[in-house]
DNA sequence: CGCTGCTTTGAACAACTTCAACTTCTGTGG
DNA sequence: CCACAGAAGTTGAAGTTGTTCAAAGCAGCG
C-alpha cells in the first residue's frame, strides 16, 4: 500500500509526464514506438487527475470514447448481468489498458472501478485509430495488445473451468506476483488492493471459501497473510499446488 | 449434420469462391468493405481443401502466420496446460475467425481442431496488417472483431465464474441457437457437432453431469434430445432458467 | 457380429456454499 | 483520542451441488 501511495504522489507531481518518459512505456501502448512516432502518440493521450477508491473510469453502458491506461493504483473491471449479479472480469495494474472490449458495441460492456487512488491516461480511440493507420508499428502494437488480452482471457477461462479453489487462489497470487515484479515491485510480497469479496467474486468462489483458503495456505507455510498484506513464502509449492491438484484430471 | 454436410459439398464445388460472393461476408472480416477494398482483401485470402474431423487447422505452439475464418463445418479451440490437462476455450461456427490470440507471442497458444469436416480461409497476418494500414475500414473491422472476441470471453468468464450447471448448459444452447440462426439455420433445432465430453470440458463440468442435465432439461420439457440432435422447445424457459438460478446471488 | 468408444444412469463421496455467529478493522463524531 | 457503528473478514456446522467410481446401454465400424 505504502508503495502505491508514494507512487501516486510522484505521479501527482508529474501530471504532464509524457509517454516517452513514463516508466510504464514498455508495458503499455508506446512499446516499440520511437522518436517522432512516440511524440505523435503523446499528443493524443490525455492525463487526468487521480480518482478515489470506488470511483469509475467509465461505467457499463457509457459511450465508448477511449482506451484507458492505468498509470498508478489499480482497478477492477465489473460486468453487471441483467439479473443484477456482478462478475469481476479482471484486476488491472499500472501499464495495463482497459476498454478494449468496447469497440464493437460502441458502449462499454463493463465498468472500470478504482480499487484505490488511481491515475490513468485516456487514449481517444478515434484518434488512435487514425494514428495507427499512419504508423504501422503502432497498429501492430495495438493488435498485439488486444491479442494479449484475448489470450489472457483464455487462461482465465481455463482457471475457472478446470481448477479447484486452491488452484484458483494460487493462480491469482502468482499472476499478481508476476505482474508486480514486471513493474519493479517485489514478486514475493505485496498488498492486495482488492477486498476478499472482490477476490471471491473474481475467482467464482464464496467469500468464506477464500478466507479459509488464505488460512489454509498460511497453515501449510506457503504464504503469510496479514490483512491485505501477503508474502509468498513458497512460490514453488504454490506453483506445485496448481499442478498437483490438476493431476486427477489427466488422461 | 445433414445441413452441414450439404454445405461442405457446395463449398467443395466452389473452392475459388471470393469474399465478395461468400454468404458469410457480413459475419466475417469483409464486413464493411466494398468494391476495390473487398477485392484487395480477396487477393490475400487463400482457401484450402476441407479438413476431416479431428484434423487441426493449427496446433498449439505452431508459428503464427495467419488468421483463419471458418467457412463451413465447425471447430474447437483447445489449450493444453503444462500438466497435460486440456481446456476447450471455444466452439467456432462458419463466419468466425480464430487465431487472434497468437499475435503477441508469435506462436499459437491453442490448437484449432475440426469437430466435423470443415473448410476455412487463411488470411496471412502480415499481409492483412499491411492492407489494414491502407484501408481504414479494414483496420477498424479488424479491431472490432478482436474487441468482440474480448467481450465474448468476458461473457464466458461470467458463465464459468458465476453460473450453476443448469445455467451453463442453457447458456451454451442459447448461444449456439443464436449463432446458427445468424447463419440462416434454425434457431430451435440443430446438431451439436461436439461430443458430450467436449461440452463438459468447455462448461467446466463432468461428462456425467452434462448427460444428466440433458436428461433433466428434456424431462422438464425445455428441450428434446436425440443424440447430437437437439430441439429447443421452450426458449423462454431456458432463458428464464439462466436468470432464475441467478437470483440467490443478488444483493 | 463383435468390438471400441461414447453416452447414460445409479450410488457414494467430496468440495464448496450457505447460514449463523463472532472477531477485527475502519472511519466518524463526540 | 477514544468510543462506537458498520463494514469486512474469519470460523464452525449443516446442507447442496457436482464429482467420482462403477456398470450397463448404444451406436458406429471393421
Coordinates of C-alpha atoms (C1' of nucleotides) in Angstrom, one line a residue:
Chain A
X1 CA 0.0 0.0 0.0
X2 CA 2.6 2.5 1.0
X3 CA 4.5 1.9 -2.2
X4 CA 1.4 2.6 -4.2
X5 CA 0.6 5.7 -2.3
X6 CA 4.2 7.0 -2.8
X7 CA 3.8 6.3 -6.4
X8 CA 0.7 8.4 -6.6
X9 CA 2.4 11.3 -5.0
X10 CA 5.2 11.1 -7.6
X11 CA 2.7 11.0 -10.5
X12 CA 0.7 13.8 -8.9
X13 CA 3.8 15.9 -9.2
X14 CA 4.2 15.0 -12.8
X15 CA 0.7 15.2 -14.3
X16 CA 2.2 16.3 -17.5
X17 CA 4.5 13.3 -17.8
X18 CA 4.8 12.2 -21.4
X19 CA 4.7 8.6 -22.7
X20 CA 8.3 9.0 -23.6
X21 CA 9.3 9.5 -20.0
X22 CA 6.7 7.2 -18.5
X23 CA 8.2 4.3 -16.5
X24 CA 5.5 2.1 -17.9
X25 CA 6.0 2.7 -21.5
X26 CA 7.4 -0.7 -22.2
X27 CA 4.3 -2.3 -20.7
X28 CA 1.9 0.0 -22.4
X29 CA 0.9 1.1 -25.8
X30 CA 4.1 3.0 -26.6
X31 CA 6.1 -0.2 -26.6
X32 CA 8.0 -0.3 -29.9
X33 CA 7.4 3.3 -30.8
X34 CA 10.3 5.7 -31.0
X35 CA 11.2 9.3 -31.7
X36 CA 8.6 11.1 -33.7
X37 CA 6.1 8.3 -33.6
X38 CA 6.1 8.4 -29.8
X39 CA 5.7 12.1 -29.8
X40 CA 2.7 11.8 -32.1
X41 CA 1.1 9.3 -29.7
X42 CA 1.8 11.7 -26.9
X43 CA -0.2 14.4 -28.5
X44 CA -3.4 12.4 -28.4
X45 CA -3.0 11.0 -24.9
X46 CA -4.6 13.0 -22.1
X47 CA -3.7 12.6 -18.5
X48 CA -6.3 13.0 -15.8
X49 CA -6.4 13.8 -12.1
X50 CA -6.3 10.7 -9.9
X51 CA -9.6 9.2 -8.9
X52 CA -10.5 7.9 -5.5
X53 CA -11.3 4.4 -4.4
X54 CA -14.7 3.2 -5.8
X55 CA -14.8 6.0 -8.4
X56 CA -15.3 4.8 -12.0
X57 CA -13.1 5.5 -15.0
X58 CA -16.1 4.5 -17.1
X59 CA -19.4 2.7 -16.3
X60 CA -21.1 -0.1 -18.1
X61 CA -23.2 1.4 -20.9
X62 CA -21.1 4.6 -21.2
X63 CA -20.4 5.6 -24.7
X64 CA -17.1 4.3 -25.8
X65 CA -14.6 7.1 -26.5
X66 CA -11.2 6.0 -25.4
X67 CA -8.9 3.3 -24.1
X68 CA -7.6 3.9 -20.7
X69 CA -4.1 3.1 -19.5
X70 CA -3.6 2.7 -15.7
X71 CA -0.7 4.8 -14.6
X72 CA -0.8 4.2 -10.9
X73 CA -3.1 2.4 -8.4
X74 CA -5.3 -0.4 -9.6
X75 CA -8.8 -1.0 -10.8
X76 CA -11.3 -3.8 -11.3
X77 CA -13.5 -4.4 -14.4
X78 CA -17.0 -5.4 -13.5
X79 CA -19.9 -6.6 -15.6
X80 CA -23.4 -6.5 -14.3
X81 CA -25.7 -9.1 -15.8
X82 CA -29.4 -8.3 -16.5
X83 CA -30.4 -10.0 -13.3
X84 CA -28.2 -7.7 -11.2
X85 CA -25.4 -10.1 -10.3
X86 CA -21.9 -8.8 -10.8
X87 CA -18.9 -10.5 -12.2
X88 CA -15.4 -9.1 -11.8
X89 CA -13.7 -9.9 -15.1
X90 CA -10.2 -8.5 -14.2
X91 CA -7.9 -6.7 -11.9
X92 CA -5.7 -4.2 -13.7
X93 CA -2.3 -2.8 -12.6
X94 CA -0.3 0.1 -13.9
X95 CA 0.7 -0.2 -17.5
X96 CA -2.4 -2.2 -18.4
X97 CA -5.1 -1.0 -20.8
X98 CA -8.8 -1.3 -20.3
X99 CA -11.7 -0.5 -22.6
X100 CA -10.7 -2.7 -25.5
X101 CA -13.8 -4.7 -25.3
X102 CA -16.0 -1.7 -26.2
X103 CA -15.0 -1.2 -29.9
X104 CA -17.7 -3.4 -31.3
X105 CA -20.7 -2.2 -29.4
X106 CA -19.7 1.4 -29.1
X107 CA -20.7 1.1 -25.4
X108 CA -18.6 -0.2 -22.6
X109 CA -19.8 -3.7 -21.7
X110 CA -18.3 -3.3 -18.2
X111 CA -17.4 -0.8 -15.6
X112 CA -13.9 0.1 -14.5
X113 CA -13.8 0.9 -10.8
X114 CA -10.8 2.1 -8.8
X115 CA -9.6 -0.2 -6.0
X116 CA -7.6 2.6 -4.5
X117 CA -6.5 6.0 -5.5
X118 CA -5.7 5.6 -9.2
X119 CA -4.5 7.7 -12.1
X120 CA -4.7 6.9 -15.7
X121 CA -4.3 8.2 -19.2
X122 CA -7.1 8.4 -21.7
X123 CA -6.3 7.4 -25.3
X124 CA -9.1 8.6 -27.6
X125 CA -9.9 5.7 -29.8
X126 CA -10.8 7.6 -33.0
X127 CA -7.5 9.5 -32.9
X128 CA -5.7 6.3 -32.0
X129 CA -7.2 4.5 -35.0
X130 CA -6.2 7.3 -37.4
X131 CA -2.7 7.4 -36.0
X132 CA -2.4 3.6 -36.2
X133 CA -3.2 3.8 -39.9
X134 CA -0.2 6.1 -40.3
X135 CA 2.2 4.2 -38.0
X136 CA 2.4 0.5 -38.8
X137 CA 4.3 -0.1 -35.6
X138 CA 1.5 1.4 -33.6
X139 CA -1.1 -0.6 -35.5
X140 CA 0.9 -3.7 -34.7
X141 CA 1.3 -2.8 -31.1
X142 CA -2.4 -2.2 -30.8
X143 CA -3.3 -5.5 -32.4
X144 CA -0.7 -7.2 -30.2
X145 CA -2.1 -5.8 -27.0
X146 CA -5.6 -6.8 -27.9
X147 CA -4.3 -10.3 -28.8
X148 CA -2.7 -10.5 -25.5
X149 CA -5.9 -9.6 -23.8
X150 CA -7.7 -12.4 -25.7
X151 CA -5.1 -15.0 -24.7
X152 CA -5.1 -13.7 -21.1
X153 CA -8.9 -14.3 -21.0
X154 CA -8.4 -17.8 -22.3
X155 CA -6.1 -18.5 -19.4
X156 CA -8.7 -17.2 -17.0
X157 CA -11.3 -19.4 -18.7
X158 CA -9.0 -22.3 -18.0
X159 CA -8.8 -21.2 -14.4
X160 CA -12.5 -21.0 -13.8
X161 CA -13.3 -24.0 -15.9
X162 CA -10.9 -26.5 -14.6
X163 CA -9.3 -25.5 -11.4
X164 CA -10.1 -26.3 -7.8
X165 CA -10.5 -23.5 -5.2
X166 CA -6.8 -23.9 -4.2
X167 CA -5.6 -23.6 -7.7
X168 CA -7.6 -20.6 -8.4
X169 CA -6.3 -18.6 -5.4
X170 CA -2.7 -19.8 -6.1
X171 CA -3.1 -18.7 -9.8
X172 CA -4.3 -15.3 -8.8
X173 CA -1.4 -14.8 -6.3
X174 CA 1.1 -16.0 -8.8
X175 CA -0.3 -13.8 -11.5
X176 CA -0.2 -10.7 -9.3
X177 CA 3.3 -11.6 -8.2
X178 CA 4.4 -11.8 -11.8
X179 CA 2.8 -8.5 -12.8
X180 CA 4.1 -6.7 -9.7
X181 CA 7.6 -7.8 -10.4
X182 CA 7.3 -6.7 -14.0
X183 CA 6.5 -3.3 -12.6
X184 CA 9.6 -3.2 -10.4
X185 CA 7.8 -4.2 -7.2
X186 CA 8.6 -7.3 -5.1
X187 CA 7.5 -10.6 -6.5
X188 CA 7.2 -12.1 -3.1
X189 CA 5.3 -9.6 -1.0
X190 CA 2.6 -7.0 -1.9
X191 CA -0.6 -5.5 -0.8
X192 CA -3.8 -6.8 -2.3
X193 CA -5.7 -3.7 -3.3
X194 CA -8.9 -5.7 -3.7
X195 CA -11.2 -7.0 -0.9
X196 CA -11.7 -10.6 -0.1
X197 CA -15.2 -10.2 -1.6
X198 CA -13.6 -9.0 -4.9
X199 CA -11.3 -11.9 -4.9
X200 CA -14.1 -14.4 -4.3
X201 CA -16.2 -12.8 -7.0
X202 CA -13.3 -12.9 -9.5
X203 CA -12.4 -16.5 -8.7
X204 CA -16.0 -17.7 -8.7
X205 CA -16.0 -18.7 -5.0
X206 CA -17.7 -17.8 -1.8
X207 CA -16.0 -15.2 0.4
X208 CA -15.8 -17.7 3.2
X209 CA -14.0 -20.1 0.9
X210 CA -11.4 -17.5 0.0
X211 CA -10.9 -16.7 3.6
X212 CA -10.4 -20.3 4.5
X213 CA -8.0 -20.7 1.6
X214 CA -5.8 -17.9 2.9
X215 CA -5.8 -19.6 6.3
X216 CA -5.0 -23.0 4.9
X217 CA -2.2 -21.6 2.6
X218 CA -0.7 -19.9 5.6
X219 CA -1.0 -23.1 7.8
X220 CA 0.8 -25.0 5.1
X221 CA 3.5 -22.4 5.1
X222 CA 3.0 -21.4 1.5
X223 CA 2.2 -17.8 2.3
X224 CA 2.0 -15.3 5.2
X225 CA -1.1 -13.1 5.4
X226 CA -1.8 -10.0 7.4
X227 CA -4.9 -8.5 6.2
X228 CA -4.2 -7.1 2.8
X229 CA -0.5 -7.7 3.0
X230 CA 0.6 -11.0 1.6
X231 CA 4.0 -12.7 1.5
X232 CA 4.6 -15.6 -0.8
X233 CA 7.0 -17.9 1.1
X234 CA 7.0 -20.9 -1.1
X235 CA 6.4 -19.9 -4.7
X236 CA 7.4 -23.4 -5.9
X237 CA 4.8 -25.1 -3.7
X238 CA 2.2 -22.6 -4.9
X239 CA 3.0 -23.4 -8.5
X240 CA 3.2 -27.1 -7.5
X241 CA -0.2 -26.9 -5.8
X242 CA -1.7 -25.7 -9.1
X243 CA -0.2 -28.7 -10.9
X244 CA -0.8 -31.2 -8.2
X245 CA -4.5 -30.5 -7.9
X246 CA -4.7 -31.0 -11.6
X247 CA -3.3 -34.5 -11.7
X248 CA -6.6 -36.3 -11.2
X249 CA -8.0 -34.6 -14.3
X250 CA -5.3 -36.0 -16.6
X251 CA -5.9 -38.9 -19.0
Chain B
X1 CA -25.5 -32.6 -39.5
X2 CA -27.0 -33.2 -42.9
X3 CA -27.2 -29.4 -43.4
X4 CA -23.5 -29.0 -42.7
X5 CA -22.5 -31.9 -45.0
X6 CA -24.5 -30.4 -47.8
X7 CA -22.9 -27.1 -47.1
X8 CA -19.5 -28.8 -47.5
X9 CA -20.4 -30.2 -50.8
X10 CA -21.4 -26.8 -52.0
X11 CA -18.2 -25.2 -50.9
X12 CA -16.2 -28.0 -52.3
X13 CA -17.6 -27.1 -55.7
X14 CA -16.6 -23.5 -55.2
X15 CA -13.2 -23.6 -53.7
X16 CA -12.4 -20.4 -55.5
X17 CA -15.4 -18.6 -54.0
X18 CA -14.4 -15.0 -53.3
X19 CA -15.1 -13.0 -50.1
X20 CA -17.4 -10.8 -52.2
X21 CA -19.7 -13.7 -53.0
X22 CA -19.3 -15.6 -49.7
X23 CA -22.5 -15.9 -47.9
X24 CA -20.7 -15.3 -44.6
X25 CA -19.1 -12.0 -45.6
X26 CA -21.3 -10.0 -43.3
X27 CA -20.2 -12.1 -40.3
X28 CA -16.6 -12.2 -41.2
X29 CA -13.7 -9.8 -41.8
X30 CA -15.0 -8.3 -45.1
X31 CA -17.9 -6.7 -43.3
X32 CA -18.0 -3.0 -44.2
X33 CA -15.6 -3.4 -47.1
X34 CA -16.8 -2.6 -50.6
X35 CA -15.7 -2.5 -54.2
X36 CA -12.0 -2.4 -54.6
X37 CA -11.3 -2.8 -50.9
X38 CA -13.0 -6.1 -50.9
X39 CA -11.1 -7.2 -54.0
X40 CA -7.8 -6.3 -52.3
X41 CA -8.7 -8.4 -49.3
X42 CA -9.7 -11.2 -51.7
X43 CA -6.2 -11.3 -53.2
X44 CA -4.6 -12.1 -49.8
X45 CA -7.1 -14.7 -48.6
X46 CA -6.4 -18.3 -49.5
X47 CA -9.0 -21.0 -49.5
X48 CA -8.0 -24.6 -48.6
X49 CA -9.3 -28.0 -49.0
X50 CA -11.7 -29.2 -46.3
X51 CA -10.1 -31.0 -43.4
X52 CA -11.6 -34.0 -41.6
X53 CA -12.9 -34.4 -38.1
X54 CA -10.0 -34.2 -35.5
X55 CA -7.6 -32.6 -38.0
X56 CA -6.1 -29.4 -36.9
X57 CA -6.1 -26.0 -38.6
X58 CA -3.1 -25.2 -36.4
X59 CA -1.7 -26.7 -33.3
X60 CA -0.6 -25.1 -30.0
X61 CA 3.0 -23.9 -30.4
X62 CA 2.8 -23.6 -34.2
X63 CA 4.3 -20.4 -35.6
X64 CA 1.7 -17.8 -36.1
X65 CA 1.2 -16.9 -39.8
X66 CA -2.5 -16.2 -40.3
X67 CA -6.0 -15.8 -39.1
X68 CA -8.4 -18.5 -40.1
X69 CA -12.0 -17.9 -41.0
X70 CA -14.3 -20.9 -40.8
X71 CA -16.2 -21.3 -44.0
X72 CA -18.2 -24.5 -43.2
X73 CA -18.2 -27.1 -40.5
X74 CA -17.1 -26.2 -37.0
X75 CA -14.0 -26.4 -34.8
X76 CA -13.0 -26.2 -31.2
X77 CA -10.1 -24.3 -29.8
X78 CA -8.2 -26.2 -27.1
X79 CA -5.4 -25.2 -24.8
X80 CA -3.2 -27.8 -23.2
X81 CA -1.7 -26.8 -19.8
X82 CA 1.8 -27.8 -18.8
X83 CA 0.3 -30.6 -16.7
X84 CA -1.4 -32.1 -19.7
X85 CA -5.0 -31.2 -18.9
X86 CA -7.0 -29.7 -21.7
X87 CA -9.4 -26.8 -21.7
X88 CA -11.7 -26.1 -24.6
X89 CA -11.8 -22.3 -24.9
X90 CA -14.4 -22.1 -27.7
X91 CA -16.5 -23.6 -30.4
X92 CA -16.4 -21.8 -33.7
X93 CA -19.0 -21.8 -36.4
X94 CA -18.8 -20.6 -40.0
X95 CA -18.0 -16.9 -40.3
X96 CA -16.0 -16.8 -37.1
X97 CA -12.3 -16.1 -37.1
X98 CA -9.7 -17.9 -35.0
X99 CA -6.0 -17.3 -34.3
X100 CA -6.4 -13.8 -33.0
X101 CA -4.8 -14.7 -29.7
X102 CA -1.5 -15.5 -31.3
X103 CA -0.2 -12.1 -32.4
X104 CA 1.6 -11.3 -29.2
X105 CA 3.5 -14.5 -28.8
X106 CA 4.0 -15.2 -32.5
X107 CA 3.0 -18.8 -31.6
X108 CA -0.5 -20.2 -31.3
X109 CA -1.4 -20.6 -27.6
X110 CA -4.1 -23.1 -28.5
X111 CA -5.0 -25.7 -31.1
X112 CA -7.9 -25.4 -33.6
X113 CA -9.4 -28.8 -34.1
X114 CA -12.2 -29.7 -36.6
X115 CA -15.3 -31.1 -35.0
X116 CA -16.5 -32.4 -38.3
X117 CA -15.4 -31.9 -42.0
X118 CA -14.5 -28.3 -42.1
X119 CA -13.3 -25.8 -44.7
X120 CA -11.7 -22.5 -43.9
X121 CA -9.9 -19.5 -45.4
X122 CA -6.4 -18.5 -44.3
X123 CA -5.8 -14.7 -44.0
X124 CA -2.0 -14.2 -43.7
X125 CA -1.5 -11.8 -40.9
X126 CA 1.4 -9.8 -42.3
X127 CA -0.4 -9.1 -45.5
X128 CA -3.6 -8.3 -43.5
X129 CA -1.7 -5.8 -41.3
X130 CA -0.2 -4.1 -44.4
X131 CA -3.6 -3.9 -46.1
X132 CA -5.3 -2.6 -42.9
X133 CA -2.8 0.2 -42.7
X134 CA -4.0 1.3 -46.2
X135 CA -7.7 0.6 -45.6
X136 CA -9.1 2.3 -42.5
X137 CA -12.3 0.4 -42.7
X138 CA -10.5 -2.8 -42.7
X139 CA -8.3 -1.7 -39.8
X140 CA -11.5 -0.8 -37.9
X141 CA -13.2 -4.1 -38.7
X142 CA -10.1 -5.9 -37.6
X143 CA -10.0 -4.1 -34.2
X144 CA -13.7 -4.5 -33.9
X145 CA -13.6 -8.3 -34.4
X146 CA -10.8 -8.6 -31.8
X147 CA -12.8 -6.4 -29.5
X148 CA -15.8 -8.7 -29.9
X149 CA -13.7 -11.6 -29.1
X150 CA -12.6 -10.0 -25.9
X151 CA -16.1 -9.2 -24.8
X152 CA -17.2 -12.7 -25.7
X153 CA -14.6 -14.1 -23.5
X154 CA -15.7 -11.9 -20.7
X155 CA -19.2 -13.4 -21.0
X156 CA -17.8 -16.8 -20.8
X157 CA -15.9 -15.8 -17.7
X158 CA -19.1 -14.8 -16.2
X159 CA -20.6 -18.1 -17.2
X160 CA -17.8 -20.2 -15.6
X161 CA -17.4 -17.9 -12.6
X162 CA -21.0 -17.5 -11.5
X163 CA -23.3 -19.9 -13.1
X164 CA -24.7 -23.2 -11.9
X165 CA -24.5 -26.3 -14.1
X166 CA -28.0 -25.7 -15.5
X167 CA -27.2 -22.1 -16.4
X168 CA -24.1 -23.2 -18.2
X169 CA -25.7 -25.7 -20.4
X170 CA -28.7 -23.3 -21.1
X171 CA -26.2 -20.6 -22.0
X172 CA -24.4 -22.8 -24.4
X173 CA -27.5 -24.0 -26.1
X174 CA -28.8 -20.4 -26.4
X175 CA -25.5 -19.2 -27.7
X176 CA -25.4 -21.9 -30.4
X177 CA -29.1 -21.2 -31.2
X178 CA -28.3 -17.5 -31.8
X179 CA -25.3 -18.2 -33.9
X180 CA -26.9 -20.8 -36.0
X181 CA -29.9 -18.5 -36.7
X182 CA -27.5 -15.7 -37.7
X183 CA -26.1 -18.1 -40.3
X184 CA -29.5 -18.9 -41.7
X185 CA -30.1 -22.2 -39.9
X186 CA -32.9 -23.0 -37.5
X187 CA -32.7 -21.3 -34.1
X188 CA -34.7 -24.1 -32.5
X189 CA -33.1 -27.2 -33.8
X190 CA -29.6 -28.2 -34.7
X191 CA -27.0 -30.8 -34.4
X192 CA -24.3 -30.5 -31.8
X193 CA -21.1 -31.2 -33.7
X194 CA -19.2 -31.6 -30.4
X195 CA -19.2 -34.6 -28.1
X196 CA -20.7 -34.6 -24.6
X197 CA -17.1 -34.7 -23.4
X198 CA -16.3 -31.5 -25.3
X199 CA -19.3 -29.8 -23.9
X200 CA -18.4 -30.9 -20.4
X201 CA -14.9 -29.7 -20.8
X202 CA -16.0 -26.4 -22.2
X203 CA -18.5 -25.8 -19.5
X204 CA -16.2 -26.9 -16.7
X205 CA -18.4 -29.9 -15.7
X206 CA -18.1 -33.6 -15.6
X207 CA -19.4 -35.6 -18.6
X208 CA -21.9 -37.3 -16.3
X209 CA -23.3 -34.0 -15.2
X210 CA -23.8 -32.8 -18.7
X211 CA -25.5 -36.0 -19.6
X212 CA -27.8 -35.7 -16.6
X213 CA -28.5 -32.1 -17.5
X214 CA -29.7 -33.0 -21.0
X215 CA -32.0 -35.6 -19.4
X216 CA -33.3 -33.2 -16.9
X217 CA -33.9 -30.4 -19.4
X218 CA -35.8 -32.9 -21.5
X219 CA -37.8 -34.1 -18.5
X220 CA -38.8 -30.5 -17.8
X221 CA -39.9 -30.2 -21.4
X222 CA -37.3 -27.4 -22.2
X223 CA -35.6 -29.4 -25.0
X224 CA -35.8 -32.6 -26.9
X225 CA -32.6 -34.6 -27.4
X226 CA -31.8 -37.4 -29.7
X227 CA -28.0 -38.0 -29.6
X228 CA -26.4 -35.0 -31.2
X229 CA -29.7 -33.6 -32.5
X230 CA -31.3 -31.0 -30.2
X231 CA -34.6 -29.2 -30.4
X232 CA -35.2 -26.2 -28.1
X233 CA -38.8 -26.4 -27.2
X234 CA -39.0 -23.7 -24.6
X235 CA -36.5 -20.9 -25.3
X236 CA -38.1 -18.6 -22.7
X237 CA -37.9 -21.2 -20.0
X238 CA -34.2 -21.8 -21.0
X239 CA -33.5 -18.1 -20.8
X240 CA -35.6 -18.0 -17.6
X241 CA -33.6 -20.8 -16.0
X242 CA -30.5 -18.8 -16.6
X243 CA -31.9 -15.8 -14.6
X244 CA -33.8 -17.8 -12.1
X245 CA -30.8 -19.7 -10.9
X246 CA -29.1 -16.4 -10.5
X247 CA -31.5 -14.9 -8.0
X248 CA -29.8 -16.1 -4.9
X249 CA -26.6 -14.4 -5.8
X250 CA -28.1 -10.9 -5.9
X251 CA -27.7 -8.4 -3.2
Chain C
dC1 C1' -21.2 -59.9 -35.4
dG2 C1' -18.4 -58.2 -32.0
dC3 C1' -15.5 -54.7 -31.0
dT4 C1' -14.5 -49.9 -29.3
dG5 C1' -15.7 -45.6 -27.9
dC6 C1' -19.4 -42.5 -26.4
dT7 C1' -23.4 -41.8 -23.5
dT8 C1' -26.4 -42.7 -19.8
dT9 C1' -27.6 -44.0 -15.1
dG10 C1' -27.1 -45.0 -10.1
dA11 C1' -24.9 -44.6 -5.5
dA12 C1' -21.3 -42.9 -2.5
dC13 C1' -18.4 -39.1 -1.7
dA14 C1' -16.0 -34.6 -1.7
dA15 C1' -15.9 -29.8 -2.4
dC16 C1' -17.8 -25.8 -1.9
dT17 C1' -21.7 -23.0 -0.3
dT18 C1' -24.9 -21.3 2.9
dC19 C1' -26.2 -19.8 7.3
dA20 C1' -25.0 -18.0 11.6
dA21 C1' -22.2 -16.2 15.0
dC22 C1' -18.1 -14.0 16.2
dT23 C1' -13.8 -11.0 15.6
dT24 C1' -11.2 -7.4 13.6
dC25 C1' -10.7 -3.3 11.1
dT26 C1' -12.0 1.5 9.7
dG27 C1' -13.7 5.7 9.9
dT28 C1' -16.6 9.1 12.1
dG29 C1' -18.3 12.0 15.7
dG30 C1' -18.2 13.2 20.4
Chain D
dC1 C1' -8.1 10.4 21.5
dC2 C1' -11.5 7.3 22.4
dA3 C1' -15.9 5.1 21.6
dC4 C1' -18.9 3.2 18.7
dA5 C1' -21.3 1.7 14.4
dG6 C1' -20.9 -0.5 10.2
dA7 C1' -18.2 -3.0 7.1
dA8 C1' -15.0 -6.6 6.2
dG9 C1' -13.1 -10.8 7.4
dT10 C1' -12.9 -15.3 9.9
dT11 C1' -14.6 -19.6 11.7
dG12 C1' -17.8 -23.6 12.6
dA13 C1' -21.6 -26.7 11.3
dA14 C1' -25.0 -28.2 8.2
dG15 C1' -26.6 -28.6 3.5
dT16 C1' -26.1 -28.8 -1.8
dT17 C1' -24.2 -29.4 -5.8
dG18 C1' -21.5 -31.6 -8.7
dT19 C1' -17.8 -35.2 -8.9
dT20 C1' -16.1 -39.8 -8.9
dC21 C1' -16.4 -44.6 -9.4
dA22 C1' -18.7 -48.4 -11.4
dA23 C1' -21.5 -50.6 -14.6
dA24 C1' -24.7 -51.0 -18.2
dG25 C1' -26.8 -49.4 -22.8
dC26 C1' -25.9 -47.8 -27.6
dA27 C1' -24.0 -46.5 -32.0
dG28 C1' -20.7 -46.7 -35.5
dC29 C1' -17.4 -49.5 -37.9
dG30 C1' -14.2 -53.0 -39.2

